[in-house]
mmCIF file of C-alpha atoms in Angstrom:
data_model
loop_
_atom_site.group_PDB
_atom_site.id
_atom_site.type_symbol
_atom_site.label_atom_id
_atom_site.label_comp_id
_atom_site.label_asym_id
_atom_site.label_seq_id
_atom_site.Cartn_x
_atom_site.Cartn_y
_atom_site.Cartn_z
ATOM 1 C CA MET A 60 -22.669 10.095 -8.006
ATOM 2 C CA LYS A 61 -19.308 10.935 -7.004
ATOM 3 C CA ASN A 62 -17.379 13.911 -8.605
ATOM 4 C CA ILE A 63 -13.876 12.887 -9.751
ATOM 5 C CA LEU A 64 -11.368 15.585 -11.075
ATOM 6 C CA LEU A 65 -8.806 13.936 -13.376
ATOM 7 C CA ALA A 66 -5.662 15.995 -13.625
ATOM 8 C CA VAL A 67 -3.403 14.824 -16.688
ATOM 9 C CA THR A 68 0.197 15.622 -16.719
ATOM 10 C CA GLY A 69 2.834 15.422 -19.514
ATOM 11 C CA GLY A 70 4.010 11.942 -19.668
ATOM 12 C CA ILE A 71 3.409 9.371 -22.316
ATOM 13 C CA ALA A 72 1.094 7.539 -20.042
ATOM 14 C CA ALA A 73 -1.299 10.292 -20.707
ATOM 15 C CA TYR A 74 -2.916 8.028 -23.225
ATOM 16 C CA LYS A 75 -4.070 5.799 -20.431
ATOM 17 C CA ALA A 76 -5.858 8.875 -18.805
ATOM 18 C CA ILE A 77 -8.236 8.766 -21.701
ATOM 19 C CA ASP A 78 -9.080 5.047 -20.945
ATOM 20 C CA LEU A 79 -9.306 5.921 -17.032
ATOM 21 C CA THR A 80 -12.043 8.675 -17.973
ATOM 22 C CA SER A 81 -13.928 5.991 -19.869
ATOM 23 C CA LYS A 82 -13.673 3.580 -16.852
ATOM 24 C CA LEU A 83 -14.697 6.105 -14.482
ATOM 25 C CA THR A 84 -17.612 7.295 -16.298
ATOM 26 C CA GLN A 85 -18.746 3.567 -16.848
ATOM 27 C CA ALA A 86 -18.517 3.160 -12.987
ATOM 28 C CA ASP A 87 -20.875 6.036 -12.780
ATOM 29 C CA TYR A 88 -18.527 8.790 -11.765
ATOM 30 C CA ASN A 89 -19.021 12.344 -12.884
ATOM 31 C CA VAL A 90 -15.675 13.039 -14.386
ATOM 32 C CA ARG A 91 -13.954 16.622 -15.199
ATOM 33 C CA VAL A 92 -10.564 16.785 -16.717
ATOM 34 C CA MET A 93 -7.696 19.285 -16.301
ATOM 35 C CA LEU A 94 -4.691 19.021 -18.643
ATOM 36 C CA THR A 95 -1.278 20.848 -18.244
ATOM 37 C CA ASP A 96 0.251 22.262 -21.349
ATOM 38 C CA HIS A 97 2.644 19.147 -21.474
ATOM 39 C CA ALA A 98 -0.182 16.864 -21.408
ATOM 40 C CA GLN A 99 -1.689 18.434 -24.520
ATOM 41 C CA GLU A 100 1.589 17.502 -26.338
ATOM 42 C CA PHE A 101 0.395 13.893 -25.793
ATOM 43 C CA VAL A 102 -3.444 14.074 -25.836
ATOM 44 C CA THR A 103 -6.089 16.458 -26.772
ATOM 45 C CA PRO A 104 -8.866 18.139 -24.731
ATOM 46 C CA LEU A 105 -11.410 16.937 -27.246
ATOM 47 C CA ALA A 106 -10.948 13.108 -26.396
ATOM 48 C CA PHE A 107 -11.843 13.804 -22.753
ATOM 49 C CA GLN A 108 -14.577 15.899 -23.638
ATOM 50 C CA ALA A 109 -16.239 13.408 -25.810
ATOM 51 C CA ILE A 110 -15.800 10.585 -23.372
ATOM 52 C CA GLY A 111 -16.501 12.521 -20.036
ATOM 53 C CA ARG A 112 -19.212 14.922 -21.479
ATOM 54 C CA ASN A 113 -17.938 17.567 -19.355
ATOM 55 C CA PRO A 114 -15.643 20.843 -20.285
ATOM 56 C CA VAL A 115 -12.018 20.192 -20.185
ATOM 57 C CA TYR A 116 -9.685 22.611 -18.090
ATOM 58 C CA THR A 117 -6.451 23.794 -19.433
ATOM 59 C CA SER A 118 -5.619 27.155 -18.365
ATOM 60 C CA THR A 119 -6.001 29.041 -15.133
ATOM 61 C CA PHE A 120 -6.761 32.228 -16.718
ATOM 62 C CA ARG A 121 -9.535 30.985 -18.897
ATOM 63 C CA GLU A 122 -12.432 31.401 -16.705
ATOM 64 C CA HIS A 123 -15.569 29.227 -17.773
ATOM 65 C CA ASN A 124 -17.979 30.814 -15.422
ATOM 66 C CA PRO A 125 -17.330 34.495 -14.413
ATOM 67 C CA GLU A 126 -19.295 34.102 -10.994
ATOM 68 C CA GLU A 127 -16.561 31.923 -9.827
ATOM 69 C CA ILE A 128 -12.671 31.275 -9.581
ATOM 70 C CA GLN A 129 -12.032 28.344 -11.755
ATOM 71 C CA HIS A 130 -9.322 26.559 -10.042
ATOM 72 C CA VAL A 131 -10.973 26.939 -6.563
ATOM 73 C CA ALA A 132 -14.399 25.953 -7.715
ATOM 74 C CA LEU A 133 -13.175 22.927 -9.402
ATOM 75 C CA GLY A 134 -11.502 21.725 -6.142
ATOM 76 C CA ASP A 135 -14.514 22.409 -4.158
ATOM 77 C CA TRP A 136 -16.666 20.243 -6.657
ATOM 78 C CA ALA A 137 -14.623 17.336 -6.614
ATOM 79 C CA ASP A 138 -15.211 14.453 -3.959
ATOM 80 C CA ALA A 139 -11.650 13.285 -5.166
ATOM 81 C CA ILE A 140 -8.855 14.470 -7.328
ATOM 82 C CA VAL A 141 -6.845 11.984 -9.279
ATOM 83 C CA VAL A 142 -3.435 13.056 -10.779
ATOM 84 C CA ALA A 143 -2.704 10.297 -13.519
ATOM 85 C CA PRO A 144 -0.292 10.198 -14.834
ATOM 86 C CA ALA A 145 1.709 12.246 -12.296
ATOM 87 C CA THR A 146 5.174 13.042 -13.548
ATOM 88 C CA ALA A 147 8.292 13.612 -11.568
ATOM 89 C CA ASN A 148 8.010 17.416 -12.323
ATOM 90 C CA THR A 149 4.393 17.621 -11.144
ATOM 91 C CA ILE A 150 5.210 15.612 -8.241
ATOM 92 C CA ALA A 151 8.080 18.081 -7.395
ATOM 93 C CA LYS A 152 5.988 21.041 -7.721
ATOM 94 C CA LEU A 153 3.303 19.766 -5.486
ATOM 95 C CA ALA A 154 5.668 18.730 -2.775
ATOM 96 C CA ASN A 155 7.288 22.106 -2.760
ATOM 97 C CA GLY A 156 4.044 24.221 -3.144
ATOM 98 C CA ILE A 157 4.569 25.651 -6.727
ATOM 99 C CA ALA A 158 1.383 26.614 -8.344
ATOM 100 C CA ASP A 159 2.255 27.707 -11.935
ATOM 101 C CA ASP A 160 -0.655 26.008 -13.902
ATOM 102 C CA MET A 161 -4.069 24.829 -13.656
ATOM 103 C CA VAL A 162 -3.259 21.283 -12.140
ATOM 104 C CA THR A 163 -0.966 22.615 -9.370
ATOM 105 C CA SER A 164 -2.928 25.835 -8.520
ATOM 106 C CA THR A 165 -6.167 23.611 -8.242
ATOM 107 C CA LEU A 166 -4.500 21.023 -6.049
ATOM 108 C CA LEU A 167 -2.732 23.757 -3.829
ATOM 109 C CA ALA A 168 -6.181 25.542 -3.413
ATOM 110 C CA THR A 169 -8.244 22.505 -1.982
ATOM 111 C CA GLU A 170 -8.381 20.025 0.842
ATOM 112 C CA THR A 171 -10.270 17.437 -1.240
ATOM 113 C CA PRO A 172 -8.716 14.071 -1.027
ATOM 114 C CA LYS A 173 -6.030 13.675 -3.552
ATOM 115 C CA PHE A 174 -4.582 10.513 -5.195
ATOM 116 C CA ILE A 175 -1.252 10.412 -7.193
ATOM 117 C CA ALA A 176 -0.467 7.842 -9.999
ATOM 118 C CA PRO A 177 3.326 8.331 -10.543
ATOM 119 C CA ALA A 178 4.596 7.408 -14.085
ATOM 120 C CA MET A 179 8.061 7.833 -15.119
ATOM 121 C CA ASN A 180 11.353 6.249 -15.998
ATOM 122 C CA VAL A 181 12.454 3.917 -13.382
ATOM 123 C CA HIS A 182 15.762 5.934 -12.471
ATOM 124 C CA MET A 183 13.584 9.084 -12.087
ATOM 125 C CA TYR A 184 11.093 7.263 -9.821
ATOM 126 C CA GLU A 185 13.784 5.826 -7.585
ATOM 127 C CA ASN A 186 15.818 9.102 -7.584
ATOM 128 C CA LYS A 187 16.389 10.181 -3.996
ATOM 129 C CA ARG A 188 14.678 13.597 -4.741
ATOM 130 C CA THR A 189 11.556 12.026 -6.309
ATOM 131 C CA GLN A 190 11.439 9.670 -3.292
ATOM 132 C CA HIS A 191 11.765 12.476 -0.815
ATOM 133 C CA ASN A 192 9.037 14.558 -2.540
ATOM 134 C CA LEU A 193 6.620 11.487 -2.515
ATOM 135 C CA ALA A 194 7.116 11.210 1.163
ATOM 136 C CA THR A 195 6.667 14.714 1.670
ATOM 137 C CA LEU A 196 3.257 14.573 -0.290
ATOM 138 C CA SER A 197 2.258 11.396 1.798
ATOM 139 C CA SER A 198 2.866 13.138 4.978
ATOM 140 C CA ASP A 199 0.667 15.873 3.634
ATOM 141 C CA GLY A 200 -2.248 13.598 3.254
ATOM 142 C CA TYR A 201 -1.880 12.368 -0.344
ATOM 143 C CA TYR A 202 -2.991 8.707 -1.405
ATOM 144 C CA PHE A 203 -0.660 6.908 -3.823
ATOM 145 C CA LEU A 204 -1.426 4.577 -6.640
ATOM 146 C CA GLU A 205 1.960 2.977 -6.805
ATOM 147 C CA PRO A 206 3.324 2.234 -10.365
ATOM 148 C CA GLY A 207 3.615 -1.140 -11.735
ATOM 149 C CA GLU A 208 6.538 -3.004 -13.218
ATOM 150 C CA GLY A 209 6.647 -3.617 -17.007
ATOM 151 C CA PHE A 210 7.900 -2.364 -20.289
ATOM 152 C CA LEU A 211 8.534 1.488 -20.158
ATOM 153 C CA ALA A 212 8.327 4.058 -23.044
ATOM 154 C CA CYS A 213 12.387 4.643 -22.433
ATOM 155 C CA GLY A 214 12.767 0.797 -23.449
ATOM 156 C CA TYR A 215 13.547 -0.328 -19.893
ATOM 157 C CA VAL A 216 11.625 -3.395 -18.343
ATOM 158 C CA ALA A 217 11.108 -2.005 -14.773
ATOM 159 C CA LYS A 218 9.001 -0.239 -12.208
ATOM 160 C CA GLY A 219 7.513 3.117 -13.481
ATOM 161 C CA ARG A 220 4.166 2.118 -15.213
ATOM 162 C CA MET A 221 1.046 4.035 -14.237
ATOM 163 C CA GLU A 222 -1.307 2.062 -12.445
ATOM 164 C CA GLU A 223 -4.172 0.458 -14.577
ATOM 165 C CA PRO A 224 -7.173 2.276 -15.079
ATOM 166 C CA LEU A 225 -9.418 -0.483 -13.656
ATOM 167 C CA GLN A 226 -7.184 -1.007 -10.699
ATOM 168 C CA ILE A 227 -7.592 2.897 -10.063
ATOM 169 C CA VAL A 228 -11.370 2.633 -10.281
ATOM 170 C CA GLU A 229 -11.234 -0.094 -7.867
ATOM 171 C CA ARG A 230 -9.167 1.952 -5.467
ATOM 172 C CA LEU A 231 -11.593 4.800 -5.670
ATOM 173 C CA ASN A 232 -14.605 2.429 -5.154
ATOM 174 C CA GLN A 233 -12.838 1.230 -1.823
ATOM 175 C CA TYR A 234 -11.999 4.711 -0.779
ATOM 176 C CA PHE A 235 -15.590 6.046 -0.987
ATOM 177 C CA LYS A 236 -16.805 2.834 0.519
ATOM 178 C CA ASN A 237 -14.681 3.314 3.516
ATOM 179 C CA ASN A 238 -15.766 6.910 3.931
ATOM 180 C CA THR A 239 -19.349 6.280 3.877
ATOM 181 C CA SER A 240 -21.784 6.591 7.032
ATOM 182 C CA ALA A 241 -21.846 2.819 7.064
ATOM 183 C CA THR A 242 -18.178 2.605 7.756
ATOM 184 C CA LYS A 243 -18.609 4.658 10.854
ATOM 185 C CA ASN A 244 -20.262 1.605 12.212
ATOM 186 C CA SER A 245 -17.400 -0.705 11.222
ATOM 187 C CA ARG A 246 -16.509 -3.348 13.503
ATOM 188 C CA PHE A 247 -13.019 -1.779 13.586
ATOM 189 C CA ASN A 248 -14.074 1.722 14.544
ATOM 190 C CA GLY A 249 -12.618 2.622 17.735
ATOM 191 C CA MET A 250 -10.710 -0.723 18.068
ATOM 192 C CA GLN A 251 -6.894 -1.044 18.996
ATOM 193 C CA ALA A 252 -5.141 -2.860 15.979
ATOM 194 C CA LEU A 253 -1.663 -4.026 15.695
ATOM 195 C CA VAL A 254 -0.046 -4.991 12.477
ATOM 196 C CA THR A 255 3.483 -6.436 11.873
ATOM 197 C CA ALA A 256 4.895 -6.057 8.499
ATOM 198 C CA GLY A 257 8.218 -6.443 6.418
ATOM 199 C CA PRO A 258 11.207 -8.745 6.869
ATOM 200 C CA THR A 259 13.480 -8.842 9.869
ATOM 201 C CA ILE A 260 17.480 -8.849 9.623
ATOM 202 C CA GLU A 261 19.458 -11.295 11.698
ATOM 203 C CA GLU A 262 23.248 -9.833 11.674
ATOM 204 C CA LEU A 263 26.170 -12.081 11.245
ATOM 205 C CA ASP A 264 28.961 -9.303 11.467
ATOM 206 C CA PRO A 265 29.008 -5.686 10.764
ATOM 207 C CA VAL A 266 28.565 -6.282 6.971
ATOM 208 C CA ARG A 267 26.374 -9.465 6.659
ATOM 209 C CA TYR A 268 22.974 -10.508 7.574
ATOM 210 C CA LEU A 269 20.202 -12.982 7.067
ATOM 211 C CA SER A 270 16.934 -11.700 5.801
ATOM 212 C CA ASN A 271 14.051 -12.673 3.192
ATOM 213 C CA ARG A 272 12.198 -11.199 0.242
ATOM 214 C CA SER A 273 9.405 -9.516 2.266
ATOM 215 C CA SER A 274 8.693 -5.770 0.869
ATOM 216 C CA GLY A 275 6.156 -5.108 3.707
ATOM 217 C CA LYS A 276 3.503 -3.975 1.204
ATOM 218 C CA MET A 277 0.595 -6.289 2.530
ATOM 219 C CA GLY A 278 1.283 -5.208 6.134
ATOM 220 C CA TYR A 279 1.296 -1.571 5.245
ATOM 221 C CA ALA A 280 -1.762 -1.597 3.105
ATOM 222 C CA LEU A 281 -3.669 -3.535 6.109
ATOM 223 C CA ALA A 282 -2.513 -0.715 8.498
ATOM 224 C CA GLU A 283 -3.869 1.911 6.161
ATOM 225 C CA SER A 284 -7.079 0.247 5.787
ATOM 226 C CA LEU A 285 -7.564 -0.238 9.505
ATOM 227 C CA ALA A 286 -6.827 3.322 10.035
ATOM 228 C CA GLN A 287 -9.491 4.449 7.388
ATOM 229 C CA ARG A 288 -11.981 2.135 9.029
ATOM 230 C CA GLY A 289 -11.561 4.111 12.159
ATOM 231 C CA ALA A 290 -9.163 1.800 14.092
ATOM 232 C CA THR A 291 -6.361 3.139 16.342
ATOM 233 C CA VAL A 292 -3.458 1.320 14.465
ATOM 234 C CA THR A 293 0.252 0.403 15.577
ATOM 235 C CA LEU A 294 2.543 -0.744 12.808
ATOM 236 C CA ILE A 295 5.763 -2.656 13.898
ATOM 237 C CA SER A 296 7.826 -2.707 10.757
ATOM 238 C CA GLY A 297 11.024 -4.401 9.862
ATOM 239 C CA PRO A 298 13.260 -2.532 7.391
ATOM 240 C CA THR A 299 11.445 -1.284 4.214
ATOM 241 C CA HIS A 300 11.492 1.362 1.534
ATOM 242 C CA LEU A 301 7.836 2.107 2.029
ATOM 243 C CA THR A 302 6.125 5.561 3.012
ATOM 244 C CA PRO A 303 4.396 5.134 6.388
ATOM 245 C CA PRO A 304 0.789 4.925 6.145
ATOM 246 C CA LYS A 305 -1.303 8.001 7.381
ATOM 247 C CA ASN A 306 -2.731 8.103 10.795
ATOM 248 C CA VAL A 307 -0.728 5.070 11.951
ATOM 249 C CA GLU A 308 1.739 4.999 14.813
ATOM 250 C CA VAL A 309 4.841 3.395 13.296
ATOM 251 C CA ILE A 310 7.540 1.390 15.338
ATOM 252 C CA GLN A 311 10.726 0.499 13.423
ATOM 253 C CA VAL A 312 12.796 -2.604 14.234
ATOM 254 C CA GLU A 313 15.340 -4.594 12.789
ATOM 255 C CA SER A 314 15.700 -8.262 14.256
ATOM 256 C CA ALA A 315 13.204 -10.967 15.099
ATOM 257 C CA GLN A 316 13.912 -10.256 18.974
ATOM 258 C CA GLN A 317 13.411 -6.652 18.493
ATOM 259 C CA MET A 318 9.813 -7.204 16.836
ATOM 260 C CA PHE A 319 9.011 -9.786 19.452
ATOM 261 C CA GLU A 320 9.838 -7.347 22.194
ATOM 262 C CA ALA A 321 7.849 -4.332 20.558
ATOM 263 C CA VAL A 322 4.696 -6.781 20.081
ATOM 264 C CA LYS A 323 4.869 -8.276 23.567
ATOM 265 C CA THR A 324 4.934 -4.882 25.296
ATOM 266 C CA ARG A 325 1.749 -3.647 23.394
ATOM 267 C CA PHE A 326 -0.322 -6.877 23.063
ATOM 268 C CA ASP A 327 -2.289 -6.494 26.162
ATOM 269 C CA LYS A 328 -4.289 -3.310 25.009
ATOM 270 C CA MET A 329 -4.915 -4.774 21.536
ATOM 271 C CA ASP A 330 -8.176 -5.817 20.245
ATOM 272 C CA ILE A 331 -7.003 -7.447 17.037
ATOM 273 C CA VAL A 332 -3.370 -8.296 15.874
ATOM 274 C CA PHE A 333 -2.301 -9.101 12.129
ATOM 275 C CA LYS A 334 1.086 -10.846 12.121
ATOM 276 C CA SER A 335 1.770 -10.356 8.450
ATOM 277 C CA ALA A 336 5.740 -9.778 8.936
ATOM 278 C CA ALA A 337 7.886 -12.356 7.611
ATOM 279 C CA VAL A 338 9.904 -13.002 10.531
ATOM 280 C CA SER A 339 13.197 -14.706 10.399
ATOM 281 C CA ASP A 340 12.935 -18.244 11.891
ATOM 282 C CA TYR A 341 16.820 -18.324 12.518
ATOM 283 C CA ALA A 342 19.581 -16.125 13.617
ATOM 284 C CA PRO A 343 23.373 -16.651 13.865
ATOM 285 C CA THR A 344 24.317 -18.000 17.045
ATOM 286 C CA GLU A 345 27.178 -15.490 17.337
ATOM 287 C CA LEU A 346 27.261 -11.802 16.268
ATOM 288 C CA LEU A 347 30.886 -11.282 15.111
ATOM 289 C CA GLU A 348 32.417 -8.068 16.328
ATOM 290 C CA HIS A 349 34.495 -7.564 13.218
ATOM 291 C CA LYS A 350 33.911 -8.496 9.607
ATOM 292 C CA LEU A 351 34.434 -12.213 8.919
ATOM 293 C CA LYS A 352 37.217 -12.440 6.515
ATOM 294 C CA LYS A 353 37.546 -14.856 3.361
ATOM 295 C CA ARG A 354 39.229 -17.888 4.108
ATOM 296 C CA GLN A 355 40.177 -21.239 2.302
ATOM 297 C CA GLY A 356 37.285 -23.948 2.131
ATOM 298 C CA ASP A 357 33.780 -23.791 3.077
ATOM 299 C CA LEU A 358 32.220 -21.841 5.843
ATOM 300 C CA THR A 359 30.030 -23.277 8.587
ATOM 301 C CA VAL A 360 27.552 -20.988 10.619
ATOM 302 C CA THR A 361 25.614 -22.129 13.496
ATOM 303 C CA PHE A 362 22.097 -20.594 13.742
ATOM 304 C CA LYS A 363 19.579 -20.510 16.723
ATOM 305 C CA ARG A 364 15.779 -20.437 16.716
ATOM 306 C CA THR A 365 14.409 -16.817 16.871
ATOM 307 C CA PRO A 366 11.043 -16.141 19.145
ATOM 308 C CA ASP A 367 8.009 -17.626 17.749
ATOM 309 C CA ILE A 368 5.695 -14.338 17.950
ATOM 310 C CA LEU A 369 2.504 -15.954 16.634
ATOM 311 C CA LYS A 370 2.791 -18.807 19.007
ATOM 312 C CA TYR A 371 3.522 -16.546 21.893
ATOM 313 C CA LEU A 372 0.510 -14.375 21.067
ATOM 314 C CA GLY A 373 -1.673 -17.550 20.742
ATOM 315 C CA GLU A 374 -0.737 -18.891 24.085
ATOM 316 C CA HIS A 375 -1.119 -15.473 25.753
ATOM 317 C CA LYS A 376 -4.096 -14.025 24.188
ATOM 318 C CA ASP A 377 -7.233 -12.984 26.083
ATOM 319 C CA LYS A 378 -9.856 -10.901 24.301
ATOM 320 C CA GLN A 379 -7.482 -10.516 21.224
ATOM 321 C CA PHE A 380 -8.633 -11.870 17.702
ATOM 322 C CA LEU A 381 -5.299 -13.232 16.150
ATOM 323 C CA VAL A 382 -4.750 -13.091 12.466
ATOM 324 C CA GLY A 383 -1.641 -15.007 11.206
ATOM 325 C CA PHE A 384 -0.010 -15.280 7.793
ATOM 326 C CA ALA A 385 1.450 -18.367 6.178
ATOM 327 C CA ALA A 386 3.800 -17.873 3.235
ATOM 328 C CA GLU A 387 4.260 -21.417 1.765
ATOM 329 C CA THR A 388 5.559 -22.966 -1.523
ATOM 330 C CA GLN A 389 3.814 -26.264 -1.270
ATOM 331 C CA ASN A 390 1.071 -28.192 0.552
ATOM 332 C CA ILE A 391 -0.424 -24.703 1.287
ATOM 333 C CA GLU A 392 -3.902 -25.881 2.602
ATOM 334 C CA SER A 393 -2.503 -28.430 5.015
ATOM 335 C CA TYR A 394 0.410 -26.362 6.354
ATOM 336 C CA ALA A 395 -2.062 -23.373 6.948
ATOM 337 C CA GLN A 396 -4.629 -25.705 8.916
ATOM 338 C CA LYS A 397 -1.695 -27.160 10.929
ATOM 339 C CA LYS A 398 -0.407 -23.511 11.677
ATOM 340 C CA LEU A 399 -4.139 -22.351 12.641
ATOM 341 C CA LYS A 400 -3.987 -25.134 15.358
ATOM 342 C CA SER A 401 -0.660 -25.005 16.660
ATOM 343 C CA LYS A 402 -0.618 -21.381 16.935
ATOM 344 C CA ASN A 403 -4.111 -20.939 18.466
ATOM 345 C CA ALA A 404 -5.121 -18.281 15.857
ATOM 346 C CA ASP A 405 -8.361 -17.281 14.791
ATOM 347 C CA VAL A 406 -7.574 -16.960 11.105
ATOM 348 C CA ILE A 407 -4.627 -17.916 8.873
ATOM 349 C CA ILE A 408 -4.273 -16.257 5.749
ATOM 350 C CA ALA A 409 -1.957 -18.298 3.356
ATOM 351 C CA ASN A 410 -0.400 -17.578 -0.018
ATOM 352 C CA ASN A 411 1.844 -19.388 -2.518
ATOM 353 C CA VAL A 412 5.245 -17.488 -2.550
ATOM 354 C CA GLY A 413 6.526 -20.071 -5.007
ATOM 355 C CA ASP A 414 4.594 -18.119 -7.741
ATOM 356 C CA ARG A 415 7.070 -15.301 -8.479
ATOM 357 C CA THR A 416 4.205 -13.279 -10.238
ATOM 358 C CA ILE A 417 2.670 -12.590 -6.832
ATOM 359 C CA GLY A 418 3.758 -12.096 -3.079
ATOM 360 C CA PHE A 419 6.750 -10.675 -1.433
ATOM 361 C CA SER A 420 8.109 -7.763 -3.626
ATOM 362 C CA SER A 421 5.206 -7.820 -5.950
ATOM 363 C CA ASP A 422 2.364 -5.368 -5.777
ATOM 364 C CA ASP A 423 0.057 -8.347 -6.271
ATOM 365 C CA ASN A 424 -1.016 -11.337 -4.215
ATOM 366 C CA ALA A 425 -3.600 -13.822 -4.027
ATOM 367 C CA TYR A 426 -4.875 -15.430 -0.535
ATOM 368 C CA THR A 427 -7.024 -17.993 1.013
ATOM 369 C CA MET A 428 -8.309 -17.305 4.629
ATOM 370 C CA TYR A 429 -8.666 -20.301 6.851
ATOM 371 C CA TYR A 430 -11.055 -19.543 9.879
ATOM 372 C CA LYS A 431 -11.053 -21.646 13.307
ATOM 373 C CA ASN A 432 -14.503 -22.486 12.681
ATOM 374 C CA GLY A 433 -13.623 -24.405 9.333
ATOM 375 C CA GLU A 434 -14.745 -21.703 6.955
ATOM 376 C CA THR A 435 -12.565 -21.062 4.040
ATOM 377 C CA ILE A 436 -12.612 -17.770 1.933
ATOM 378 C CA SER A 437 -10.448 -17.646 -1.284
ATOM 379 C CA LEU A 438 -9.348 -14.066 -2.423
ATOM 380 C CA GLY A 439 -8.216 -14.101 -5.970
ATOM 381 C CA LYS A 440 -5.405 -12.284 -7.390
ATOM 382 C CA HIS A 441 -5.391 -8.355 -6.670
ATOM 383 C CA LYS A 442 -3.166 -5.431 -5.874
ATOM 384 C CA LYS A 443 -2.140 -5.796 -2.297
ATOM 385 C CA VAL A 444 -4.059 -2.347 -1.312
ATOM 386 C CA ILE A 445 -7.351 -4.036 -2.708
ATOM 387 C CA LEU A 446 -6.492 -7.430 -0.945
ATOM 388 C CA ALA A 447 -6.203 -5.515 2.505
ATOM 389 C CA GLU A 448 -9.826 -4.145 1.937
ATOM 390 C CA HIS A 449 -11.149 -7.853 1.022
ATOM 391 C CA ILE A 450 -9.627 -9.195 4.087
ATOM 392 C CA LEU A 451 -11.000 -6.598 6.385
ATOM 393 C CA ASP A 452 -14.413 -7.165 4.756
ATOM 394 C CA SER A 453 -14.356 -10.495 5.532
ATOM 395 C CA LEU A 454 -13.551 -9.860 9.151
ATOM 396 C CA GLU A 455 -16.089 -7.396 9.432
ATOM 397 C CA THR A 456 -18.930 -9.904 9.776
ATOM 398 C CA ARG A 457 -16.799 -12.947 11.107
ATOM 399 C CA TRP A 458 -14.694 -11.227 13.877
ATOM 400 C CA LYS A 459 -16.945 -11.879 16.956
#
């Protein structure tokens, strides 16, 4: 049984932490809870004590056991710490090393793996200072449970909802699965892996460019999961707003040509490649030196084909296992099967981007994996961080 220390901070989403305690307990985790003073304005210690069957900790100065320092002992006891909800205030404190309550003191005093589930108004979440603080914590080794989109307490319908309890439990399940002794024998352990992610942008003039809706979330999730399984990972990323994954080399590019060059120069040393980036198929034939001015009538722009990166890799692969992605809006299976053969890939992972509830900018997706040997694996709708694990689980036994 794994020990989870749940830290609840002062936001309206604190009510979801009660459900999270229940879900964690049902999943056979041993749960202890810490509450900040502000959290107790929304929820009471008794609710967590009744569900978790453990003491609830609210003060750095109220020692339950005189033989130990409480905030140090709790961090040592836990196998993982989850801050849910994590307010902008607590995130700022943690990013700046402030320890003025039970939660921040405990997190500062331990090296136990930490998961942060932000929950706040969308403008607070998107504020540059909050994003800076999140990036700081990520570089310090924190894991993030990205907030979802929906109705917020402030009345907005936007991003900022705390991740759902069941999704948090599943993420923890995957984390512990990836950190068991069995994972040390992962097929990916010690392998060289390359992942492409995000969109590319093709410039027309100093102001305008051609791009697509890709967020890069799937590629970043794959890169992080590969690193957790022991792979040496290179992530070649188009422009995104995502925090770079831990223990991953990140190469930033913009255009399809730049991504092609970055992939081509690294391909020979790779064991497996995931081509998950949404690369522009066309680029303007001419890059204008100055801004194109408004004129009478319609505008005609001539485009040229960009390099077909997946096709190139399929033609030049030797030992490499090649995983391609197909984002389609119709005839998904037939297009995926055609791409599998024409690109000489080993697997094509296809999804329906016509469904606006999944794919691209969404946190969710649903895939079907088409293997070269004719096998088909359907992956239902999940968070992309979970889908990354399911994809790698499938490849563990099928990558020869």
